[in-house]
PDB file of C-alpha atoms in Angstrom:
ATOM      1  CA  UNK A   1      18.232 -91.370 111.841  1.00 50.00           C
ATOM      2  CA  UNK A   2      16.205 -88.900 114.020  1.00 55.00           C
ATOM      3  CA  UNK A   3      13.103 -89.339 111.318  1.00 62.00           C
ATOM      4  CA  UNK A   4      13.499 -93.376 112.305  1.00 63.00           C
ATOM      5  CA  UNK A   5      13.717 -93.187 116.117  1.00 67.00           C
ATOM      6  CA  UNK A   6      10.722 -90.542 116.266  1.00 65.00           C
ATOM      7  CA  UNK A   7       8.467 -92.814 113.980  1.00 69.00           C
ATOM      8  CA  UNK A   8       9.188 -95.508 116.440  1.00 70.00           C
ATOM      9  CA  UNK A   9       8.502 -93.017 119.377  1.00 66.00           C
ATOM     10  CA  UNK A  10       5.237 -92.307 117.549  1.00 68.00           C
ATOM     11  CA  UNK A  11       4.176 -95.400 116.894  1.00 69.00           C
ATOM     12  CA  UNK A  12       4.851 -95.997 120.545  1.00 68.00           C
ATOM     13  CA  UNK A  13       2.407 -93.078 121.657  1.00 65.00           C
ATOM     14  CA  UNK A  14       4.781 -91.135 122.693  1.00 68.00           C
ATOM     15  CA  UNK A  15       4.131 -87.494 121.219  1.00 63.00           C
ATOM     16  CA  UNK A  16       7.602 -86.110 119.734  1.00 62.00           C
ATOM     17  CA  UNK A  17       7.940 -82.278 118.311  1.00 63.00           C
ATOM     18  CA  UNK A  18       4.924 -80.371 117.380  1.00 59.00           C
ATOM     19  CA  UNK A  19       1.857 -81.483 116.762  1.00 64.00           C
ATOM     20  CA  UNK A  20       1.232 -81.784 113.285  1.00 65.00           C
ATOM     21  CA  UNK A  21      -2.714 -81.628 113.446  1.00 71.00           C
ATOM     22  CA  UNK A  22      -2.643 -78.351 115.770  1.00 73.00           C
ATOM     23  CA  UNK A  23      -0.346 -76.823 112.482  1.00 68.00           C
ATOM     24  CA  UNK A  24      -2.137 -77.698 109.745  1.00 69.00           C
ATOM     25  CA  UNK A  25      -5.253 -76.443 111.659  1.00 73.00           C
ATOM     26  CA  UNK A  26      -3.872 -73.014 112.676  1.00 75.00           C
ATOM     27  CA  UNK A  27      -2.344 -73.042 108.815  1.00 67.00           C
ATOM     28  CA  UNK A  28      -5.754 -73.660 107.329  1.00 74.00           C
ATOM     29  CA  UNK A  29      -7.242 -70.939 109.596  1.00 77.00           C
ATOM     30  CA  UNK A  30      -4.379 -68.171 108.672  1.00 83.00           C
ATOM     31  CA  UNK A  31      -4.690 -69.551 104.669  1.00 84.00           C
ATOM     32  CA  UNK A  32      -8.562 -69.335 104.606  1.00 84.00           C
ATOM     33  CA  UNK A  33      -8.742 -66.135 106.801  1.00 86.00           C
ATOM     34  CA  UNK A  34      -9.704 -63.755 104.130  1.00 89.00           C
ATOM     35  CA  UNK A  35     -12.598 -65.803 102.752  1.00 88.00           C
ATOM     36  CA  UNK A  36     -16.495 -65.745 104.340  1.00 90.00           C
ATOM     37  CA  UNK A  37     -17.233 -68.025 107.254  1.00 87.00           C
ATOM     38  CA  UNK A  38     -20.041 -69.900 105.028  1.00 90.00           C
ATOM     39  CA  UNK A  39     -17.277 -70.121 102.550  1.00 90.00           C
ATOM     40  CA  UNK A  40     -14.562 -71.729 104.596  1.00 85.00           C
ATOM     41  CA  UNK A  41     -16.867 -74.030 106.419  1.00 86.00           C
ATOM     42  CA  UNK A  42     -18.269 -75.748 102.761  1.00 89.00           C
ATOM     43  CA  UNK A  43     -14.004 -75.902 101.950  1.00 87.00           C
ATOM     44  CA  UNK A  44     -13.767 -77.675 105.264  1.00 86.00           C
ATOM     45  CA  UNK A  45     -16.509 -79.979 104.215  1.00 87.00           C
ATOM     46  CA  UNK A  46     -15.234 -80.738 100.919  1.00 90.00           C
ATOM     47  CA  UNK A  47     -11.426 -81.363 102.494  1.00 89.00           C
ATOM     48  CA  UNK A  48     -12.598 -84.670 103.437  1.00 89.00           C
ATOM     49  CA  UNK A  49     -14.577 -85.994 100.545  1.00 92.00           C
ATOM     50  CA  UNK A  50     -11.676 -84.258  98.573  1.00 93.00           C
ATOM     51  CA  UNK A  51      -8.424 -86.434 100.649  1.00 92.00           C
ATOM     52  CA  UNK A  52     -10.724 -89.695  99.832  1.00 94.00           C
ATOM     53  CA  UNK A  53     -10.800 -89.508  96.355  1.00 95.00           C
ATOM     54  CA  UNK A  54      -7.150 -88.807  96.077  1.00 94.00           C
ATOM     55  CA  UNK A  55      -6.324 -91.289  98.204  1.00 94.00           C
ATOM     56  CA  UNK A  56      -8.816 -93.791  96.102  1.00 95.00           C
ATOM     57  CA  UNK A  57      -7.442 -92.501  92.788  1.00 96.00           C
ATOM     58  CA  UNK A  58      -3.478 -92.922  93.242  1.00 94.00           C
ATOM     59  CA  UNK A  59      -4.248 -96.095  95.352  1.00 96.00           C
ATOM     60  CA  UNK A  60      -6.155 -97.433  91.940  1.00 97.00           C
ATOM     61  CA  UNK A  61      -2.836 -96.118  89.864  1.00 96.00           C
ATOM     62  CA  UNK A  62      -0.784 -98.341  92.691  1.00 95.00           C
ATOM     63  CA  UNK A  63      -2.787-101.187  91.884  1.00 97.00           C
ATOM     64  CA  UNK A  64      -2.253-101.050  88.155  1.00 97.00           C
ATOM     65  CA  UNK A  65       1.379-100.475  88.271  1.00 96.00           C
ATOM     66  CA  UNK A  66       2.057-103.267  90.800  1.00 96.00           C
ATOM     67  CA  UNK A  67       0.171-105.827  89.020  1.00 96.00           C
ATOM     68  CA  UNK A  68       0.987-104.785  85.563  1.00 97.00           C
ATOM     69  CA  UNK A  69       4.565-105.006  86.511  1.00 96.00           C
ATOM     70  CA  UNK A  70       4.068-107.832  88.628  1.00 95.00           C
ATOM     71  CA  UNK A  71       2.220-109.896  85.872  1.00 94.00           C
ATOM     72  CA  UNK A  72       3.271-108.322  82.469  1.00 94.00           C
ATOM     73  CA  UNK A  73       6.772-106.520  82.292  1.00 91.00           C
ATOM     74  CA  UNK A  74       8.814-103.260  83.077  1.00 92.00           C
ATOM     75  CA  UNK A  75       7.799-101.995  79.518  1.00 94.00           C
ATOM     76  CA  UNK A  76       3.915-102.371  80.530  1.00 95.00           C
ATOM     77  CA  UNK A  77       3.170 -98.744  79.821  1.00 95.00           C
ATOM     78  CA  UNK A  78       4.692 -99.209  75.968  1.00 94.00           C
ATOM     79  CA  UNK A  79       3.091-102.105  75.377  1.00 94.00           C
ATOM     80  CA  UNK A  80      -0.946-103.032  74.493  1.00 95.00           C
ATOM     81  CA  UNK A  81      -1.585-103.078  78.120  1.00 96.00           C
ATOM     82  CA  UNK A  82      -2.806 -99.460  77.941  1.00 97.00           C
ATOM     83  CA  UNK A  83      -5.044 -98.382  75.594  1.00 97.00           C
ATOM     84  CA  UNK A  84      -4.147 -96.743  72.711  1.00 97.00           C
ATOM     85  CA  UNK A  85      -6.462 -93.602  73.589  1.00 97.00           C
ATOM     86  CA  UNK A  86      -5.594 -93.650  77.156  1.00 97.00           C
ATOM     87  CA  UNK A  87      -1.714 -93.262  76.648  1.00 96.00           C
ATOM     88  CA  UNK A  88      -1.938 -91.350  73.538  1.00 96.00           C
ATOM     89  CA  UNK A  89      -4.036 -88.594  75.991  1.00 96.00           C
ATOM     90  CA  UNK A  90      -1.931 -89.465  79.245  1.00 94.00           C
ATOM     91  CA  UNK A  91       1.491 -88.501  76.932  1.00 93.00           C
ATOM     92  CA  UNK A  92       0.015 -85.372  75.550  1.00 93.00           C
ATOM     93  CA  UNK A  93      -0.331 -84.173  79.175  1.00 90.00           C
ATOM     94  CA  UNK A  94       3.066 -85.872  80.144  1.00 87.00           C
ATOM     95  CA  UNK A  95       4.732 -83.874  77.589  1.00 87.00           C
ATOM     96  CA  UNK A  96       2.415 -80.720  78.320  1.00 87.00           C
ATOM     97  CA  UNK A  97       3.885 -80.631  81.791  1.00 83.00           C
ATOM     98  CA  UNK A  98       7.394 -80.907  81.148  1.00 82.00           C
ATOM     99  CA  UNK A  99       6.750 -77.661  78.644  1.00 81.00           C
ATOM    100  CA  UNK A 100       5.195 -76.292  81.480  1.00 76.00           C
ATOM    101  CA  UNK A 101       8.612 -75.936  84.109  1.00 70.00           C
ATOM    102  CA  UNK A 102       7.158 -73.197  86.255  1.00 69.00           C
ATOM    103  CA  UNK A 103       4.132 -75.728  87.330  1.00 65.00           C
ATOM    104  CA  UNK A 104       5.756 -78.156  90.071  1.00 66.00           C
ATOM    105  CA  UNK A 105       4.523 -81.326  90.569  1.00 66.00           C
ATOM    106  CA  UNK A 106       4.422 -85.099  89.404  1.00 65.00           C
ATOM    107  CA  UNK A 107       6.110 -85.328  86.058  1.00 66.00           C
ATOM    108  CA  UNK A 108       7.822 -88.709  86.469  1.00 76.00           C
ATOM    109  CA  UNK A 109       5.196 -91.151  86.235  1.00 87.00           C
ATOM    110  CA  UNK A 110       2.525 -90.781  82.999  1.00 90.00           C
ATOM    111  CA  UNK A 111       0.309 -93.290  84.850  1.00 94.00           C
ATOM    112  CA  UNK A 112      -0.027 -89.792  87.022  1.00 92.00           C
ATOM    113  CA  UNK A 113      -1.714 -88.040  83.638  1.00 93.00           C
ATOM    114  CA  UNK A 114      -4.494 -90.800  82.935  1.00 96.00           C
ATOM    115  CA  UNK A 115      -7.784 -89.878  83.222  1.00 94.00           C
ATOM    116  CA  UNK A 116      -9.943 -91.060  86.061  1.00 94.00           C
ATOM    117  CA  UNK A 117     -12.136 -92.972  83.620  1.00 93.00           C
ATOM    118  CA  UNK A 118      -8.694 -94.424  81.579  1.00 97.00           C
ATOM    119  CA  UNK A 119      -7.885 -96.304  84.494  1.00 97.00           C
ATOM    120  CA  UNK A 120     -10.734 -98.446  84.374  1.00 97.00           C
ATOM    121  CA  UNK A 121     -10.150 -98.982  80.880  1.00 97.00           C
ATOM    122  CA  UNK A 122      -6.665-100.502  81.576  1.00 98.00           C
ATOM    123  CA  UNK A 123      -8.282-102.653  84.090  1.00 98.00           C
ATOM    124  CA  UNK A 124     -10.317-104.143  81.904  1.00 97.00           C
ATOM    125  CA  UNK A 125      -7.974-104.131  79.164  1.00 97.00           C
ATOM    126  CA  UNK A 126      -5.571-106.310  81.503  1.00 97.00           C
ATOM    127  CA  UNK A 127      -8.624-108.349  83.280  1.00 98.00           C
ATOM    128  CA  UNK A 128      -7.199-111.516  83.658  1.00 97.00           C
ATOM    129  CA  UNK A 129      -4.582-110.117  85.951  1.00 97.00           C
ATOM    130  CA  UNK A 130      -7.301-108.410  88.151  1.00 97.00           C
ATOM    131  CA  UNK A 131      -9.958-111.464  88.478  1.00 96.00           C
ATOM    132  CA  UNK A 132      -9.008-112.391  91.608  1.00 95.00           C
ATOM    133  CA  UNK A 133      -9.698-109.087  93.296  1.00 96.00           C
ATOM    134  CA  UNK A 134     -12.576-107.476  91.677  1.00 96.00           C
ATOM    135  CA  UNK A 135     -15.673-109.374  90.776  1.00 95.00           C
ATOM    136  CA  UNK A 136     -16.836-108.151  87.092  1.00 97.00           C
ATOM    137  CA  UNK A 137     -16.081-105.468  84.819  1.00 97.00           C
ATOM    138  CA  UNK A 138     -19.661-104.290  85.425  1.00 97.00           C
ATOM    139  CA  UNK A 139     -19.096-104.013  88.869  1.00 95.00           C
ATOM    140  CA  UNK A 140     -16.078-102.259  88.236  1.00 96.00           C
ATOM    141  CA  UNK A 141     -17.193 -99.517  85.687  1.00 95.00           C
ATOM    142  CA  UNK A 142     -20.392 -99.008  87.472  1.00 94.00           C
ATOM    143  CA  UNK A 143     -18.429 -97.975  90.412  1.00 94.00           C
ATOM    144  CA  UNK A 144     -15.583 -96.462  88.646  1.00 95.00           C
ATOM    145  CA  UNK A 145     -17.992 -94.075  86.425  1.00 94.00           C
ATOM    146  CA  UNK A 146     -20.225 -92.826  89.511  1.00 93.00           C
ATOM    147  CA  UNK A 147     -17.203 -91.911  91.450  1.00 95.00           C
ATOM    148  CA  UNK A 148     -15.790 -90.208  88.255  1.00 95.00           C
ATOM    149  CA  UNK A 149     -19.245 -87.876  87.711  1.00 93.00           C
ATOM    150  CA  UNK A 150     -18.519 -87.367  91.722  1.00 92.00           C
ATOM    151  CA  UNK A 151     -14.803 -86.935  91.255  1.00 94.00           C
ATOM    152  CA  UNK A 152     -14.992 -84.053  88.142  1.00 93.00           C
ATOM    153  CA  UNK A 153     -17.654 -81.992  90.353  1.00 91.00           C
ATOM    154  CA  UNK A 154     -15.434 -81.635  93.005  1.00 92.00           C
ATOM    155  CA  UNK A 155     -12.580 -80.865  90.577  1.00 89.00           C
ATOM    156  CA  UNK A 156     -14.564 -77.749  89.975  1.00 91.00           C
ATOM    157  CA  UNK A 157     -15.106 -76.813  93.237  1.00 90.00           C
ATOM    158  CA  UNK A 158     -18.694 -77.812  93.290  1.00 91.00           C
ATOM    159  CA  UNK A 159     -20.204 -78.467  97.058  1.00 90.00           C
ATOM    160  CA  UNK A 160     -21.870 -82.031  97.128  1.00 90.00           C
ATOM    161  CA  UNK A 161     -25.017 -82.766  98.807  1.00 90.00           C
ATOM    162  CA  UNK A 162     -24.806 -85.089 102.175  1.00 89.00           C
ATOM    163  CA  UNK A 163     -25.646 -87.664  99.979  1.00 92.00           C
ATOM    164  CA  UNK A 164     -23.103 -88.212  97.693  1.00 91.00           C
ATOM    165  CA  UNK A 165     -20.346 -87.573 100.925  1.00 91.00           C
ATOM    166  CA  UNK A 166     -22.175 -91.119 101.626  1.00 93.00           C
ATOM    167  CA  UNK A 167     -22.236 -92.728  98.064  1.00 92.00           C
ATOM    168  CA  UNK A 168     -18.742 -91.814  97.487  1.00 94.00           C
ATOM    169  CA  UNK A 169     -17.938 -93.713 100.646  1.00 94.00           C
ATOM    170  CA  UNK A 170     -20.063 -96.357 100.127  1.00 94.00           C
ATOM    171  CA  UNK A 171     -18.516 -96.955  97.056  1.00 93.00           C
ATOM    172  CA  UNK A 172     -14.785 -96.718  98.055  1.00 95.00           C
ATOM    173  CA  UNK A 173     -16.275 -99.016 100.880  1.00 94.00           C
ATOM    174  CA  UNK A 174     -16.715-101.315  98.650  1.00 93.00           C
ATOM    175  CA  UNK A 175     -13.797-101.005  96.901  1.00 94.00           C
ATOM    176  CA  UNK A 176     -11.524-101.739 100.292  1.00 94.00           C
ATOM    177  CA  UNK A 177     -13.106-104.835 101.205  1.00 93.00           C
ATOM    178  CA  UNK A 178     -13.276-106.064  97.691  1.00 92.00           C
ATOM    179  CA  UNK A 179     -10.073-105.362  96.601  1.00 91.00           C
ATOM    180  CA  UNK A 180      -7.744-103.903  99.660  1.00 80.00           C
ATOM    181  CA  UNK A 181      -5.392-101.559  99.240  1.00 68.00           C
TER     182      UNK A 181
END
């Protein structure tokens, strides 16, 4: 009830209990502490590019499961939907991380355990249900493989150059006002 009232407080303007960005800021400072200045100021950096992939990635995994359940059935995952490779890989992670009880995390969902580069291929395996929102599979994989190369650097702690902070929001730029969220 109190979580209810303050969003509507919030959403009013109206600031109620701390203030979340002044924690996580002072947390990130006491976390990063031990590490170099020139060190913690690249992690800063790569924070951003970092949030808008995730929030890309799982926004793409939204898409699929809404329309695939939307235009195919509950049992989309089991059926030929999803490519053979892509669930055969996504299950032998899915069952790698139930093994695996002293790693927390997502273990619900094996959409969650699909490659970055699978989930293209289930768009296109399923393209007459995505037609009306994204323009050609060319367009698609073009897009979809660039951010990928982008995606697995940062994965590895890599820094980026300017450059690609601005192709990886061009892209998801394009994304958003081609397909929405």
């Amino acid at each position: 009830m109190f979580e209810a009232t303050s969003e509507k407080l919030r959403a009013a303007g109206i600031r109620v209990g701390a203030d979340q960005t002044d924690v996580e800021v002072r947390l990130m400072e006491e976390v990063l502490a031990p590490f170099s200045v020139a060190l913690r100021g690249e992690a800063m950096r790569m924070t951003r590019v970092y949030a808008l992939l995730y929030c890309f990635e799982n926004s793409v995994r939204e898409l699929i499961r809404a329309r695939l359940l939307d235009k195919r059935d509950a049992n989309w995952w089991t059926s030929d939907a999803v490519p053979k490779r892509v669930r055969d890989l996504a299950e032998s992670r899915f069952a790698k991380a139930k093994e695996n009880t002293w790693l927390e995390g997502e273990r619900s969902d094996p959409l969650q355990f699909v490659d970055f580069g699978g989930l293209s291929d289930i768009i296109v395996q399923n393209w007459e249900h995505f037609t009306d929102l994204i323009p050609t599979q060319h367009w698609l994989k073009q897009r979809m493989d660039e951010l990928e190369q982008a995606r697995n650097y940062i994965a590895h702690n890599r820094l980026l150059a300017d450059t690609e902070f601005r192709r990886i929001e061009h892209y998801i730029g394009d994304w958003l006002r081609q397909v929405g969220v």
